[in-house]
mmCIF file of C-alpha atoms in Angstrom:
data_model
loop_
_atom_site.group_PDB
_atom_site.id
_atom_site.type_symbol
_atom_site.label_atom_id
_atom_site.label_comp_id
_atom_site.label_asym_id
_atom_site.label_seq_id
_atom_site.Cartn_x
_atom_site.Cartn_y
_atom_site.Cartn_z
ATOM 1 C CA MET Z 1 0.000 0.000 0.000
ATOM 2 C CA LYS Z 2 1.335 3.428 -0.990
ATOM 3 C CA TYR Z 3 0.885 4.968 2.438
ATOM 4 C CA LEU Z 4 1.969 1.970 4.558
ATOM 5 C CA LYS Z 5 5.019 2.898 6.615
ATOM 6 C CA LYS Z 6 7.101 1.436 9.402
ATOM 7 C CA ALA Z 7 7.815 3.756 12.323
ATOM 8 C CA LYS Z 8 9.971 3.505 15.418
ATOM 9 C CA LEU Z 9 8.489 4.416 18.785
ATOM 10 C CA ILE Z 10 10.784 7.030 20.340
ATOM 11 C CA GLU Z 11 8.725 8.092 23.377
ATOM 12 C CA ASN Z 12 5.682 6.750 25.219
ATOM 13 C CA THR Z 13 4.648 9.258 27.890
ATOM 14 C CA VAL Z 14 1.777 8.946 30.357
ATOM 15 C CA ILE Z 15 -0.610 11.907 30.127
ATOM 16 C CA THR Z 16 -3.370 10.505 32.335
ATOM 17 C CA ASP Z 17 -4.233 6.995 33.548
ATOM 18 C CA ASP Z 18 -5.869 6.174 30.232
ATOM 19 C CA CYS Z 19 -4.010 8.483 27.813
ATOM 20 C CA ARG Z 20 -0.545 8.351 26.285
ATOM 21 C CA ARG Z 21 1.569 10.747 24.221
ATOM 22 C CA LEU Z 22 3.529 8.839 21.572
ATOM 23 C CA LYS Z 23 6.456 10.139 19.546
ATOM 24 C CA LEU Z 24 7.170 8.113 16.414
ATOM 25 C CA GLU Z 25 10.061 8.360 13.980
ATOM 26 C CA CYS Z 26 8.585 8.316 10.482
ATOM 27 C CA PRO Z 27 10.066 10.997 8.201
ATOM 28 C CA GLU Z 28 7.894 10.036 5.217
ATOM 29 C CA ILE Z 29 4.659 10.783 7.060
ATOM 30 C CA ALA Z 30 6.041 13.723 9.032
ATOM 31 C CA ALA Z 31 7.099 15.454 5.810
ATOM 32 C CA GLU Z 32 3.630 15.175 4.253
ATOM 33 C CA ALA Z 33 1.241 15.499 7.216
ATOM 34 C CA ALA Z 34 -1.120 18.458 7.461
ATOM 35 C CA PRO Z 35 -3.212 19.543 10.473
ATOM 36 C CA GLY Z 36 -6.460 17.610 10.575
ATOM 37 C CA GLN Z 37 -5.082 14.463 8.955
ATOM 38 C CA PHE Z 38 -4.755 11.119 10.732
ATOM 39 C CA VAL Z 39 -2.888 7.819 10.599
ATOM 40 C CA GLN Z 40 -4.040 4.233 10.986
ATOM 41 C CA VAL Z 41 -1.922 2.576 13.686
ATOM 42 C CA ARG Z 42 -1.197 -1.044 14.592
ATOM 43 C CA THR Z 43 1.424 -2.606 16.873
ATOM 44 C CA TRP Z 44 0.282 -6.218 16.562
ATOM 45 C CA ASP Z 45 0.656 -9.084 14.096
ATOM 46 C CA GLU Z 46 -2.045 -11.149 12.417
ATOM 47 C CA ASN Z 47 -3.096 -12.536 15.803
ATOM 48 C CA GLY Z 48 -4.301 -9.151 17.002
ATOM 49 C CA PRO Z 49 -7.385 -7.098 16.050
ATOM 50 C CA LEU Z 50 -8.342 -7.209 12.383
ATOM 51 C CA LEU Z 51 -8.229 -3.467 11.820
ATOM 52 C CA SER Z 52 -5.748 -0.727 12.615
ATOM 53 C CA ARG Z 53 -6.865 2.174 14.812
ATOM 54 C CA PRO Z 54 -7.314 5.744 13.450
ATOM 55 C CA ILE Z 55 -5.453 8.391 15.452
ATOM 56 C CA SER Z 56 -5.299 12.136 14.720
ATOM 57 C CA ILE Z 57 -1.845 13.607 14.250
ATOM 58 C CA ALA Z 58 -1.147 15.974 17.154
ATOM 59 C CA GLY Z 59 2.069 17.446 15.809
ATOM 60 C CA VAL Z 60 5.239 17.100 13.768
ATOM 61 C CA SER Z 61 8.777 17.795 14.962
ATOM 62 C CA ASN Z 62 10.603 20.827 13.592
ATOM 63 C CA ASP Z 63 12.975 18.622 11.619
ATOM 64 C CA ARG Z 64 9.998 16.799 10.041
ATOM 65 C CA LYS Z 65 11.242 13.394 11.205
ATOM 66 C CA HIS Z 66 8.764 12.605 13.981
ATOM 67 C CA ILE Z 67 5.017 12.717 14.508
ATOM 68 C CA GLU Z 68 3.160 12.999 17.798
ATOM 69 C CA LEU Z 69 -0.016 11.086 18.631
ATOM 70 C CA TRP Z 70 -2.335 11.327 21.627
ATOM 71 C CA VAL Z 71 -4.022 8.007 22.326
ATOM 72 C CA ARG Z 72 -6.785 7.150 24.790
ATOM 73 C CA ILE Z 73 -7.186 3.525 25.886
ATOM 74 C CA VAL Z 74 -10.735 2.505 24.999
ATOM 75 C CA GLY Z 75 -10.351 -1.098 23.861
ATOM 76 C CA LYS Z 76 -8.019 -3.902 22.891
ATOM 77 C CA GLY Z 77 -6.409 -2.089 19.965
ATOM 78 C CA THR Z 78 -5.656 1.202 21.701
ATOM 79 C CA LYS Z 79 -4.468 -0.691 24.786
ATOM 80 C CA ALA Z 80 -1.946 -2.542 22.613
ATOM 81 C CA ILE Z 81 -0.802 0.709 21.022
ATOM 82 C CA CYS Z 82 -0.338 2.399 24.401
ATOM 83 C CA SER Z 83 1.510 -0.651 25.749
ATOM 84 C CA ALA Z 84 4.192 -0.521 23.043
ATOM 85 C CA GLY Z 85 7.721 0.011 24.295
ATOM 86 C CA VAL Z 86 10.352 2.520 23.214
ATOM 87 C CA GLY Z 87 12.227 1.084 20.251
ATOM 88 C CA ASP Z 88 9.289 -1.037 19.069
ATOM 89 C CA GLU Z 89 8.295 -1.002 15.417
ATOM 90 C CA VAL Z 90 4.849 0.419 14.697
ATOM 91 C CA THR Z 91 2.943 0.098 11.427
ATOM 92 C CA LEU Z 92 1.371 3.324 10.183
ATOM 93 C CA THR Z 93 -0.853 4.059 7.212
ATOM 94 C CA GLY Z 94 -0.992 7.691 6.260
ATOM 95 C CA PRO Z 95 -1.219 10.559 6.309
ATOM 96 C CA LEU Z 96 -4.902 10.076 5.506
ATOM 97 C CA GLY Z 97 -7.913 12.329 5.063
ATOM 98 C CA ASN Z 98 -8.347 16.021 4.401
ATOM 99 C CA GLY Z 99 -7.269 18.618 6.926
ATOM 100 C CA PHE Z 100 -8.134 22.192 7.860
ATOM 101 C CA LYS Z 101 -7.814 25.041 5.409
ATOM 102 C CA ARG Z 102 -4.620 27.018 5.768
ATOM 103 C CA PRO Z 103 -5.167 30.411 7.457
ATOM 104 C CA GLU Z 104 -5.167 33.509 5.345
ATOM 105 C CA ALA Z 105 -2.993 36.445 6.359
ATOM 106 C CA GLY Z 106 -4.571 38.256 9.308
ATOM 107 C CA GLU Z 107 -7.426 35.767 9.642
ATOM 108 C CA LEU Z 108 -8.859 35.531 13.159
ATOM 109 C CA ILE Z 109 -9.574 31.914 14.102
ATOM 110 C CA TYR Z 110 -11.077 30.456 17.265
ATOM 111 C CA THR Z 111 -10.425 26.796 17.967
ATOM 112 C CA ALA Z 112 -12.567 24.611 20.229
ATOM 113 C CA GLY Z 113 -11.255 21.258 21.411
ATOM 114 C CA GLY Z 114 -12.879 18.719 23.689
ATOM 115 C CA SER Z 115 -10.410 16.468 25.566
ATOM 116 C CA LEU Z 116 -8.254 14.506 23.070
ATOM 117 C CA GLY Z 117 -10.146 16.284 20.317
ATOM 118 C CA ALA Z 118 -7.619 19.052 20.908
ATOM 119 C CA ALA Z 119 -4.935 16.941 19.200
ATOM 120 C CA PRO Z 120 -5.471 18.106 15.581
ATOM 121 C CA LEU Z 121 -6.023 21.664 16.852
ATOM 122 C CA ARG Z 122 -2.683 21.471 18.616
ATOM 123 C CA PHE Z 123 -1.091 20.521 15.271
ATOM 124 C CA PHE Z 124 -2.918 23.429 13.615
ATOM 125 C CA ALA Z 125 -1.548 25.841 16.218
ATOM 126 C CA GLN Z 126 1.951 24.404 15.888
ATOM 127 C CA ARG Z 127 1.951 24.716 12.105
ATOM 128 C CA PHE Z 128 0.109 28.008 11.630
ATOM 129 C CA CYS Z 129 0.633 30.065 14.767
ATOM 130 C CA GLY Z 130 1.803 33.434 13.468
ATOM 131 C CA CYS Z 131 -0.063 33.190 10.157
ATOM 132 C CA GLY Z 132 -3.075 34.902 11.694
ATOM 133 C CA ASP Z 133 -4.616 35.535 15.093
ATOM 134 C CA LEU Z 134 -5.448 32.326 16.960
ATOM 135 C CA LYS Z 135 -7.491 31.931 20.150
ATOM 136 C CA CYS Z 136 -8.010 28.479 21.652
ATOM 137 C CA VAL Z 137 -10.607 26.990 23.979
ATOM 138 C CA CYS Z 138 -9.960 23.505 25.371
ATOM 139 C CA GLY Z 139 -12.191 21.564 27.718
ATOM 140 C CA ALA Z 140 -12.431 18.342 29.679
ATOM 141 C CA ALA Z 141 -14.894 16.762 32.077
ATOM 142 C CA THR Z 142 -12.848 17.255 35.226
ATOM 143 C CA ALA Z 143 -9.418 18.336 36.506
ATOM 144 C CA CYS Z 144 -7.911 14.839 36.274
ATOM 145 C CA ASP Z 145 -8.215 15.056 32.466
ATOM 146 C CA MET Z 146 -6.516 18.448 32.196
ATOM 147 C CA SER Z 147 -2.966 17.058 31.959
ATOM 148 C CA ILE Z 148 -3.739 16.644 28.264
ATOM 149 C CA PHE Z 149 -3.396 20.402 27.896
ATOM 150 C CA ASP Z 150 -0.113 20.694 29.813
ATOM 151 C CA ASP Z 151 1.589 21.109 26.473
ATOM 152 C CA PRO Z 152 3.979 23.865 25.301
ATOM 153 C CA VAL Z 153 2.133 24.481 22.038
ATOM 154 C CA ILE Z 154 -1.288 24.747 23.692
ATOM 155 C CA LYS Z 155 0.132 26.937 26.469
ATOM 156 C CA SER Z 156 1.718 29.266 23.899
ATOM 157 C CA THR Z 157 -1.724 30.081 22.496
ATOM 158 C CA GLY Z 158 -2.957 31.340 25.871
ATOM 159 C CA ALA Z 159 -5.727 28.774 25.705
ATOM 160 C CA VAL Z 160 -8.873 29.201 27.771
ATOM 161 C CA LEU Z 161 -9.360 25.963 29.743
ATOM 162 C CA THR Z 162 -12.716 24.697 30.961
ATOM 163 C CA THR Z 163 -13.976 21.759 33.011
ATOM 164 C CA ASP Z 164 -17.553 20.569 33.234
ATOM 165 C CA ASP Z 165 -17.398 20.443 37.044
ATOM 166 C CA GLY Z 166 -15.283 23.564 37.602
ATOM 167 C CA THR Z 167 -12.391 21.729 39.259
ATOM 168 C CA MET Z 168 -9.932 23.577 37.002
ATOM 169 C CA GLY Z 169 -10.173 26.575 34.713
ATOM 170 C CA LYS Z 170 -13.595 27.994 33.884
ATOM 171 C CA LYS Z 171 -16.607 25.997 35.003
ATOM 172 C CA GLY Z 172 -18.790 24.913 32.122
ATOM 173 C CA PHE Z 173 -18.569 23.507 28.639
ATOM 174 C CA VAL Z 174 -16.209 24.468 25.835
ATOM 175 C CA THR Z 175 -19.185 26.071 24.098
ATOM 176 C CA ASP Z 176 -19.794 28.367 27.082
ATOM 177 C CA ALA Z 177 -16.272 29.779 26.865
ATOM 178 C CA LEU Z 178 -16.525 29.967 23.077
ATOM 179 C CA ASN Z 179 -19.702 32.017 23.322
ATOM 180 C CA GLU Z 180 -17.968 34.431 25.699
ATOM 181 C CA LEU Z 181 -15.203 34.978 23.159
ATOM 182 C CA LEU Z 182 -17.736 35.414 20.383
ATOM 183 C CA ASP Z 183 -19.595 38.037 22.404
ATOM 184 C CA GLU Z 184 -16.347 40.018 22.610
ATOM 185 C CA LYS Z 185 -15.380 39.691 18.956
ATOM 186 C CA ALA Z 186 -16.477 37.545 16.032
ATOM 187 C CA PRO Z 187 -13.700 35.597 14.281
ATOM 188 C CA ASP Z 188 -13.370 34.887 10.589
ATOM 189 C CA ARG Z 189 -13.568 31.161 11.243
ATOM 190 C CA ILE Z 190 -14.091 28.564 13.980
ATOM 191 C CA ILE Z 191 -12.425 25.154 13.863
ATOM 192 C CA ALA Z 192 -13.373 22.395 16.272
ATOM 193 C CA CYS Z 193 -12.751 18.776 17.180
ATOM 194 C CA GLY Z 194 -14.231 16.759 20.019
ATOM 195 C CA PRO Z 195 -17.222 14.643 21.008
ATOM 196 C CA HIS Z 196 -20.221 14.579 18.681
ATOM 197 C CA ALA Z 197 -22.492 16.578 21.006
ATOM 198 C CA MET Z 198 -19.879 19.318 21.322
ATOM 199 C CA LEU Z 199 -19.377 19.558 17.560
ATOM 200 C CA LYS Z 200 -23.129 19.720 16.965
ATOM 201 C CA ALA Z 201 -23.381 22.568 19.491
ATOM 202 C CA VAL Z 202 -20.423 24.442 17.953
ATOM 203 C CA ALA Z 203 -21.942 24.048 14.495
ATOM 204 C CA ALA Z 204 -25.249 25.487 15.764
ATOM 205 C CA ILE Z 205 -23.462 28.451 17.343
ATOM 206 C CA ALA Z 206 -21.551 29.145 14.139
ATOM 207 C CA ALA Z 207 -24.723 28.910 12.045
ATOM 208 C CA GLU Z 208 -26.633 31.261 14.356
ATOM 209 C CA ARG Z 209 -23.830 33.813 14.291
ATOM 210 C CA ARG Z 210 -23.097 33.298 10.568
ATOM 211 C CA ILE Z 211 -19.466 32.390 11.102
ATOM 212 C CA LYS Z 212 -17.555 29.954 8.919
ATOM 213 C CA CYS Z 213 -16.882 26.727 10.789
ATOM 214 C CA GLU Z 214 -14.828 23.597 10.132
ATOM 215 C CA VAL Z 215 -15.249 20.500 12.267
ATOM 216 C CA SER Z 216 -12.981 17.483 12.470
ATOM 217 C CA LEU Z 217 -15.244 14.516 13.137
ATOM 218 C CA ASP Z 218 -14.088 12.385 16.044
ATOM 219 C CA THR Z 219 -15.780 9.293 14.664
ATOM 220 C CA TYR Z 220 -14.692 5.682 14.301
ATOM 221 C CA MET Z 221 -13.072 4.879 10.962
ATOM 222 C CA SER Z 222 -12.449 1.195 10.343
ATOM 223 C CA CYS Z 223 -10.354 1.021 7.180
ATOM 224 C CA GLY Z 224 -9.309 4.648 6.695
ATOM 225 C CA ILE Z 225 -9.534 4.464 2.898
ATOM 226 C CA GLY Z 226 -13.274 4.559 2.174
ATOM 227 C CA ALA Z 227 -13.702 0.865 1.426
ATOM 228 C CA CYS Z 228 -15.672 -0.409 4.425
ATOM 229 C CA MET Z 229 -18.458 2.226 4.403
ATOM 230 C CA GLY Z 230 -18.323 2.283 8.212
ATOM 231 C CA CYS Z 231 -17.803 6.033 8.618
ATOM 232 C CA ALA Z 232 -20.637 7.349 6.451
ATOM 233 C CA VAL Z 233 -21.743 10.864 7.425
ATOM 234 C CA PRO Z 234 -25.215 12.163 6.459
ATOM 235 C CA MET Z 235 -24.866 15.391 4.523
ATOM 236 C CA SER Z 236 -27.134 18.340 3.815
ATOM 237 C CA ALA Z 237 -28.703 18.868 0.390
ATOM 238 C CA GLU Z 238 -26.159 21.641 -0.221
ATOM 239 C CA TYR Z 239 -23.342 19.043 -0.244
ATOM 240 C CA GLY Z 240 -24.724 17.424 -3.395
ATOM 241 C CA LYS Z 241 -24.863 13.806 -2.262
ATOM 242 C CA PRO Z 242 -26.568 12.186 0.736
ATOM 243 C CA TYR Z 243 -23.468 10.768 2.419
ATOM 244 C CA ALA Z 244 -19.745 11.415 2.700
ATOM 245 C CA HIS Z 245 -16.985 9.275 4.164
ATOM 246 C CA ALA Z 246 -15.256 10.725 7.221
ATOM 247 C CA CYS Z 247 -11.981 9.021 6.302
ATOM 248 C CA THR Z 248 -11.622 10.147 2.686
ATOM 249 C CA ASP Z 249 -13.933 13.164 2.296
ATOM 250 C CA GLY Z 250 -13.057 14.368 5.806
ATOM 251 C CA PRO Z 251 -12.428 14.066 8.655
ATOM 252 C CA VAL Z 252 -12.607 17.867 8.365
ATOM 253 C CA PHE Z 253 -15.880 19.215 6.963
ATOM 254 C CA ASP Z 254 -17.594 22.554 6.598
ATOM 255 C CA SER Z 255 -20.057 22.292 9.494
ATOM 256 C CA LYS Z 256 -23.011 23.543 7.452
ATOM 257 C CA MET Z 257 -22.601 20.635 5.014
ATOM 258 C CA ILE Z 258 -23.424 18.033 7.693
ATOM 259 C CA ASP Z 259 -26.999 16.977 8.417
ATOM 260 C CA TRP Z 260 -26.639 17.174 12.202
ATOM 261 C CA GLU Z 261 -30.181 16.001 12.875
ATOM 262 C CA ALA Z 262 -29.565 12.762 10.999
ATOM 263 C CA PHE Z 263 -26.006 12.247 12.252
#
């Protein structure tokens, strides 16, 4: 397969009890990757799960030799990935999908990330910080999840942090903090990634305020190449066809093109 690559695991760092930050040496992918794209990851042989696991790219090293992934343990596959040791060989397919549009000069962009959904937004900030004006909002359920955002790139944006229960940062949802920013000044564009309910709410806010909005769908993608039909997304009539594939047509979409009531 054209995009199938072998990578070497350089770092495996604990973020929280169920999250890991992985640094992988793979110059071929690092040189091509764009914010919003993802890789399919597997650390097992034919005796493991049938399918690789899709993980958003959270960043690329300055020398374009390494990629960074944030992985949450949710099942057998992600547990195997997070259990890999430094020096282990990892199989990657990618970079896959379509990413965020590059900022225009002077463009004001607000980003909204929910938990590990902040990963592709972190890559966006790393790549494009300085191209325009960027303001970030990142949220998690409670303080124990906030270690995800203890990251130099996210800190450099002066991110507004929120927790649902108020144990750290602002109390409330990401959308609450986003609305506060919007009340102060409307941006040229909003980009977001996180749980489905959060993205639906962000899309509604953007539509009400008539602001351009891109969302990176945090949805399960089995094959990553559009063959399995498992990541079909219902689209609005404006899109021109009833469904799109998150893996090949996305994962980044114009929020107004998605039929949120059917999705």
